[in-house]
Short mmCIF file of C-alpha atoms and ligand atoms in Angstrom, two decimals:
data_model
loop_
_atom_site.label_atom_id
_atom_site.label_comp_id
_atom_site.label_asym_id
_atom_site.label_seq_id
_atom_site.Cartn_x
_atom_site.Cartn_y
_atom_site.Cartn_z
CA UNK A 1225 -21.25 -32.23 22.65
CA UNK A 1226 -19.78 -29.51 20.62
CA UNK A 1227 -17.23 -26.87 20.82
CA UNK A 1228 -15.29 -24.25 19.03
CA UNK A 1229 -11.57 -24.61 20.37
CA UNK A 1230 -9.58 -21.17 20.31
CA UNK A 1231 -7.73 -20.81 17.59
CA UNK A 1232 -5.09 -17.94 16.04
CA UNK A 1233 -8.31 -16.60 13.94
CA UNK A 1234 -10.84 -17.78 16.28
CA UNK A 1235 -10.11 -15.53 20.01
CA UNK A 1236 -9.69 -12.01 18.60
CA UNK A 1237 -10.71 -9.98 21.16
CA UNK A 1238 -11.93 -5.90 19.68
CA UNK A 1239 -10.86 -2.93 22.79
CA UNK A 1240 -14.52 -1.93 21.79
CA UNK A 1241 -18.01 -3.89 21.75
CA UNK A 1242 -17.19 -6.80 19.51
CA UNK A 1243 -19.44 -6.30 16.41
CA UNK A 1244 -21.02 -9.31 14.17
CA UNK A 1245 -21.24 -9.63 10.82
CA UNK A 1246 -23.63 -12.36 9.31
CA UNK A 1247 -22.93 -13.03 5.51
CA UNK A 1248 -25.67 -15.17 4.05
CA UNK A 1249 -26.62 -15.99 0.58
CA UNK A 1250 -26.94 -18.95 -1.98
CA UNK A 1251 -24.79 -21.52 -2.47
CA UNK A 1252 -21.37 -20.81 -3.81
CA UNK A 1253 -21.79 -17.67 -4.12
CA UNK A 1254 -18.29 -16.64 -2.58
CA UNK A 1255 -19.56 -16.42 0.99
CA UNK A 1256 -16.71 -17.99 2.39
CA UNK A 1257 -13.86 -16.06 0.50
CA UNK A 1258 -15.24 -12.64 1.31
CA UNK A 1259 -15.84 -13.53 4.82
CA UNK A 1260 -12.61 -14.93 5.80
CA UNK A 1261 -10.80 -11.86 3.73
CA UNK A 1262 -13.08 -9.77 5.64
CA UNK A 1263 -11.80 -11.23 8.85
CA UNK A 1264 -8.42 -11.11 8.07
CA UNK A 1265 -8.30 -7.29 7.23
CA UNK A 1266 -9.67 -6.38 10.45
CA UNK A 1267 -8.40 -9.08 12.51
CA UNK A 1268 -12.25 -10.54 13.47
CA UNK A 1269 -12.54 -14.25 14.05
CA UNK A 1270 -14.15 -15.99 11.28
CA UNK A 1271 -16.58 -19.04 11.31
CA UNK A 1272 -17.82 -21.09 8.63
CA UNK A 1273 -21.13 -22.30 9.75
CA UNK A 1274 -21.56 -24.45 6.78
CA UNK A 1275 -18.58 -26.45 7.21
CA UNK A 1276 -20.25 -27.50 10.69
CA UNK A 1277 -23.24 -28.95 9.24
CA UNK A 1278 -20.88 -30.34 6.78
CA UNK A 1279 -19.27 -32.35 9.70
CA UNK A 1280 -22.10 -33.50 11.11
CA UNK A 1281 -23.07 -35.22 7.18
CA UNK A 1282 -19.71 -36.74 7.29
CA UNK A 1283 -20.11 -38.39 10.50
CA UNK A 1284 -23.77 -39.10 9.35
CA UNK A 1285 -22.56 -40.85 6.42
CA UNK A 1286 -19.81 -42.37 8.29
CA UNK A 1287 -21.97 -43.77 10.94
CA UNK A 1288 -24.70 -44.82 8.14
CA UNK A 1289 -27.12 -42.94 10.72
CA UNK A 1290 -30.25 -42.30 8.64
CA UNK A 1291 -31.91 -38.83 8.27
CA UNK A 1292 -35.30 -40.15 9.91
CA UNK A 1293 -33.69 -42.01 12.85
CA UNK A 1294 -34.59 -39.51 15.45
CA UNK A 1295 -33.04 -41.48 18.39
CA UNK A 1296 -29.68 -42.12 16.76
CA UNK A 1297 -29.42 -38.65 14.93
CA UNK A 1298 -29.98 -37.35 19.02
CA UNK A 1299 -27.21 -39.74 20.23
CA UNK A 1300 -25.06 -38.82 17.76
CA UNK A 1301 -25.03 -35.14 18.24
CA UNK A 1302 -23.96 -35.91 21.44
CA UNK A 1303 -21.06 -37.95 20.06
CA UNK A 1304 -20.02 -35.05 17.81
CA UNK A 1305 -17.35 -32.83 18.51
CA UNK A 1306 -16.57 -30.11 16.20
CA UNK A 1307 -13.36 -27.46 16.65
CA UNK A 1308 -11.93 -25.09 14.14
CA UNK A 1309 -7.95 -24.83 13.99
CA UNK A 1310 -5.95 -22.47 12.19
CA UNK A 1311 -3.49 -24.78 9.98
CA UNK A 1312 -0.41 -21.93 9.62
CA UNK A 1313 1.36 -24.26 7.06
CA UNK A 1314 -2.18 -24.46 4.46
CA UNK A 1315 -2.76 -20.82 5.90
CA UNK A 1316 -6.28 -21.82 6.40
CA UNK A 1317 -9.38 -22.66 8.77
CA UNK A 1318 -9.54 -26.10 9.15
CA UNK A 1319 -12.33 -28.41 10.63
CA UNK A 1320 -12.01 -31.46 12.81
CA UNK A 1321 -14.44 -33.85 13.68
CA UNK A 1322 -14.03 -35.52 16.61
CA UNK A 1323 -10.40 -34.48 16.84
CA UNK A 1324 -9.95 -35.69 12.88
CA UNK A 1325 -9.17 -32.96 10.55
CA UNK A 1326 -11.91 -33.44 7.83
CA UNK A 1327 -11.24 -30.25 5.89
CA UNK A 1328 -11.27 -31.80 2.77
CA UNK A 1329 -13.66 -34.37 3.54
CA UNK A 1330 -16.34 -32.27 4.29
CA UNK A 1331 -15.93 -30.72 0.60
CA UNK A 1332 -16.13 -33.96 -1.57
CA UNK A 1333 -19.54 -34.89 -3.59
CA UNK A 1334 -20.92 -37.82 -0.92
CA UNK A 1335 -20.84 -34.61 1.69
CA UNK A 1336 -22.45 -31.82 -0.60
CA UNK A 1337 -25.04 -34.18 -2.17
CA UNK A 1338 -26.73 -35.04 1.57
CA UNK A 1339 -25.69 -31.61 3.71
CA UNK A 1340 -28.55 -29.35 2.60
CA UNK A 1341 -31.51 -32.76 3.95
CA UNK A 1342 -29.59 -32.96 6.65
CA UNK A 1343 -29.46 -29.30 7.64
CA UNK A 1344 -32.89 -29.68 7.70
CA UNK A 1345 -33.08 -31.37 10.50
CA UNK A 1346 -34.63 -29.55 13.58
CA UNK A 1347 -32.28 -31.40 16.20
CA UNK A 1348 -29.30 -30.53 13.94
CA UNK A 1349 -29.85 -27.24 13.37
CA UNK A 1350 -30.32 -26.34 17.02
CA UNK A 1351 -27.25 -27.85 17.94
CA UNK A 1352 -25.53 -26.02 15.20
CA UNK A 1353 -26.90 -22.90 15.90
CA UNK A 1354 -25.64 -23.08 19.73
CA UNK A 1355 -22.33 -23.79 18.99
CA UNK A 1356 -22.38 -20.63 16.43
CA UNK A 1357 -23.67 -18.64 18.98
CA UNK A 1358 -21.35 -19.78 21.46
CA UNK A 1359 -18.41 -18.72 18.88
CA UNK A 1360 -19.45 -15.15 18.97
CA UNK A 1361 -19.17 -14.76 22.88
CA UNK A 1362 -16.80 -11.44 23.48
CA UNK A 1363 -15.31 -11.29 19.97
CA UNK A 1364 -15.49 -9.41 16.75
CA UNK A 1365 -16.82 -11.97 14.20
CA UNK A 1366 -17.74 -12.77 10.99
CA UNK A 1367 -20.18 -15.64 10.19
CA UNK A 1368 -21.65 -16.64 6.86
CA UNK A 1369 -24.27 -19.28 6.08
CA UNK A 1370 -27.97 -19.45 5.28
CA UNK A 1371 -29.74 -17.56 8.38
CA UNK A 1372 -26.66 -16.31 10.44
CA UNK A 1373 -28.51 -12.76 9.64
CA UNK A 1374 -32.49 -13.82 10.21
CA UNK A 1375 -31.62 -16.60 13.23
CA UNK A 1376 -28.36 -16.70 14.47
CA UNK A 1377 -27.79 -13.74 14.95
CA UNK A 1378 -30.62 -11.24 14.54
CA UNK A 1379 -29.15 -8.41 16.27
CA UNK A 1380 -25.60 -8.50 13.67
CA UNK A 1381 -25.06 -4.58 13.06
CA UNK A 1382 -23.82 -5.79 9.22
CA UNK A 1383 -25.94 -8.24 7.44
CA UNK A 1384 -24.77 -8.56 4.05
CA UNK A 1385 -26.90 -10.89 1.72
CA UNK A 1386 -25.36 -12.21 -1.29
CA UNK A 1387 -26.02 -13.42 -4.56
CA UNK A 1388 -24.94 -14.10 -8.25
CA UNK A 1389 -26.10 -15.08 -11.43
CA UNK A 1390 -26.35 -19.47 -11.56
CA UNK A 1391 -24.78 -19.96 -14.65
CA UNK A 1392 -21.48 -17.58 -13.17
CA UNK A 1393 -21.69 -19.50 -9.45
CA UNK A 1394 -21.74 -22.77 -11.41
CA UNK A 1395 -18.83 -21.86 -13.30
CA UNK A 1396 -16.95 -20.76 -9.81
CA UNK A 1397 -17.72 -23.78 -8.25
CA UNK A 1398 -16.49 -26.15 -11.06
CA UNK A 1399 -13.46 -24.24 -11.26
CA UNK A 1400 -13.01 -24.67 -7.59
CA UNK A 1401 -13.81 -28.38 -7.80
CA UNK A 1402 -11.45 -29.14 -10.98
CA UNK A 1403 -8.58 -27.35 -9.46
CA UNK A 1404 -8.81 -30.12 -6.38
CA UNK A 1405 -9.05 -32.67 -8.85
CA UNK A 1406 -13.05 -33.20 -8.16
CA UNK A 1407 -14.44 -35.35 -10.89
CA UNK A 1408 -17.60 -33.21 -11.50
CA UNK A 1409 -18.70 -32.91 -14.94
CA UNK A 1410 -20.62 -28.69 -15.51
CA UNK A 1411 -24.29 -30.73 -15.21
CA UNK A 1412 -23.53 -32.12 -11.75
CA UNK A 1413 -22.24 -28.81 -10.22
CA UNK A 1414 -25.39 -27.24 -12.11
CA UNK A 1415 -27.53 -29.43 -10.77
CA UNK A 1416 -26.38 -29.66 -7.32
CA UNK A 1417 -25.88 -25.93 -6.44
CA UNK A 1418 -29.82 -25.43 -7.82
CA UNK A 1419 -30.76 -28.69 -5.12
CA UNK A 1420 -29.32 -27.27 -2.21
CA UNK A 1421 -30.56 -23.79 -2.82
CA UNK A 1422 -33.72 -24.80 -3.42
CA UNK A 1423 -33.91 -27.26 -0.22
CA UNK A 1424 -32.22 -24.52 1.91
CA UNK A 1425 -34.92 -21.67 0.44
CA UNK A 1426 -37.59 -23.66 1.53
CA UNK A 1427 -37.03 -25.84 4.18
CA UNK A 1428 -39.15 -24.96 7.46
CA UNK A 1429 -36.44 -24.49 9.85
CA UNK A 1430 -34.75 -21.24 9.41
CA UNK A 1431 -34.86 -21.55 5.35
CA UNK A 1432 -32.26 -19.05 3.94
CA UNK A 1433 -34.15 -15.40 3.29
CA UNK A 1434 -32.63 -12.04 2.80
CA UNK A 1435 -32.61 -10.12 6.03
CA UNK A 1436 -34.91 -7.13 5.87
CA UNK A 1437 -32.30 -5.24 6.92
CA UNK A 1438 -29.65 -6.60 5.06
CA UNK A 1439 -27.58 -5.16 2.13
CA UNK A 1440 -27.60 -6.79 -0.67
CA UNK A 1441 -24.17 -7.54 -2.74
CA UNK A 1442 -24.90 -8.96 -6.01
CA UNK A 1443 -20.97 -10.30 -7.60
CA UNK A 1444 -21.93 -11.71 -10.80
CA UNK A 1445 -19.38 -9.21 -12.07
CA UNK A 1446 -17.20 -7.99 -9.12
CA UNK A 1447 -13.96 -9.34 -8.68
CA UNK A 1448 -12.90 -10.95 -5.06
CA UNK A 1449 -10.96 -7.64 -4.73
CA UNK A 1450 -13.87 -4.99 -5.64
CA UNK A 1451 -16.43 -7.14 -3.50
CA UNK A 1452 -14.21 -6.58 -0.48
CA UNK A 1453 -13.08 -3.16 -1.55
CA UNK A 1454 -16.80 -2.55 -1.22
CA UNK A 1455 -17.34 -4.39 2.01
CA UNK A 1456 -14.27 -2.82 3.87
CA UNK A 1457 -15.99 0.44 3.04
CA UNK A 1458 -19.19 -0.42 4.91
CA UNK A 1459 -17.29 -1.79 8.03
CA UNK A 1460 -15.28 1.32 8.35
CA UNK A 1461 -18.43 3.44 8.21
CA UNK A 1462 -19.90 1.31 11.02
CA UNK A 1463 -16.72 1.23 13.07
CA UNK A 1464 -16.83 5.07 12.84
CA UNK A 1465 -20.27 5.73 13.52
CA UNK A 1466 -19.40 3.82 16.83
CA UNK A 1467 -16.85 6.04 17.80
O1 DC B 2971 -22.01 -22.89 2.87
P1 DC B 2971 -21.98 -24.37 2.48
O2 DC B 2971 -22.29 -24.62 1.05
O3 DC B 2971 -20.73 -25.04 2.91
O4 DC B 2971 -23.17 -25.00 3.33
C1 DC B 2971 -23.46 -26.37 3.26
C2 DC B 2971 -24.92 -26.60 3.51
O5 DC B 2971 -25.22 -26.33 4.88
C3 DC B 2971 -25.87 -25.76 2.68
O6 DC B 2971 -26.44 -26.51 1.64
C4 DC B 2971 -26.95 -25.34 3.63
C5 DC B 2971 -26.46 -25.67 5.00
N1 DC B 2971 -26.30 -24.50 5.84
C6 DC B 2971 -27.39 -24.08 6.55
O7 DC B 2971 -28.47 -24.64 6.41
N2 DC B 2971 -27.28 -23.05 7.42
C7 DC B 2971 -26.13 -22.42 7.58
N3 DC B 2971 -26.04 -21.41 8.46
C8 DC B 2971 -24.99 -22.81 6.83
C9 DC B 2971 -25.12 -23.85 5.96
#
């Protein structure tokens, strides 16, 4: 069973139709900090769909369950329960599995070495997929992932499809994991980000594509504040084409 308990981020509710935006793109490519920024400035709950498959290799892993076990992969998505609290003290999003706050967890290398094969996994990503639905239910959202735009949510008035030069995500991401006292070494991060993107481009369920209809935001050289500058601008011009 899974869930998304309401949380001060997640339960935003908009006095007009909630809107959706899906923000999907290669790995570590800043998905994450735009989106929840995003959310933040105009008060939209905000859900990290790749933390939730992230979960599910944790408890995976945990559980030693492996990735061809059918039967046990079934019984334990029904063990698996997955909320999102906001953690006012870390002023973040956090994750809990099975009532377990596995924030951090869900970030180290055993995790991001096995999530992409296991988001493979039909069974896994339809459960997934529910529960991200289910999050969106009569509220203003924003979403990113691999195919929030082509699957999860097809009708999203703002898809937004990013990308960036490897060589600058790898040098994000090591940055990231070096400041959290990750022991990567530049290969490893290099060699992992190409992995997952290749496994999540061409998987057969829902493989990560640009939207046809998405825009495309390309921050090899933006800075966190001009990629959102730029975003903000495009939400406003929806919001007032509503009106
Ligand atoms: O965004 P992330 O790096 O935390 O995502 C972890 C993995 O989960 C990524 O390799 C692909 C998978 N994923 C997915 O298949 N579909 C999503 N909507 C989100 C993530």
């Amino acid at each position: 069973m899974l869930y998304i308990r309401r949380s001060p981020i997640i339960g935003y509710f908009c006095s007009v139709k909630p809107i959706i935006i899906a923000i999907d793109g290669y790995s570590s490519c800043g998905k994450s900090t735009l989106a929840k920024a995003l959310a933040a400035r105009f008060g939209f709950a905000y859900v990290d769909s790749g933390a939730m498959y992230r979960a599910v290799t944790l408890y995976f892993i945990e559980q030693q369950i492996g990735l061809a076990d059918n039967d046990a992969i079934e019984k334990a998505l029904e063990a698996i329960h997955i909320h999102f609290e906001y953690n006012p003290e870390h002023r973040r999003n956090e994750t809990y599995l099975n009532e377990r706050m596995v924030e951090d967890e869900i970030r180290s290398k055993p995790v991001s070495d096995l999530v992409s094969p296991v988001a493979t996994i039909k069974a896994v990503r339809t459960a997934m997929v529910a529960l991200q639905r289910k999050a969106a239910i009569n509220k203003s959202i924003v979403m990113d992932g691999r195919d929030i735009g082509t699957h999860v949510f097809p009708e999203a008035e703002l898809k937004i499809f990013m990308t960036a030069d490897p060589l600058v995500r790898a040098k994000r991401r090591f940055a990231e994991l070096q400041a959290k006292g990750e022991k990567w070494s530049m290969d490893e991060v290099i060699e992992n980000l190409k992995e997952r993107d290749r496994i999540d481009s061409t998987r057969e369920e829902n493989p990560l594509r640009q939207a046809t209809d998405a825009r495309v935001l390309d921050n090899s050289y933006l800075s966190e504040q001009e990629q959102l500058d730029k975003v903000i601008i495009w939400v406003k011009n929806l919001l007032s084409a509503r009106t």
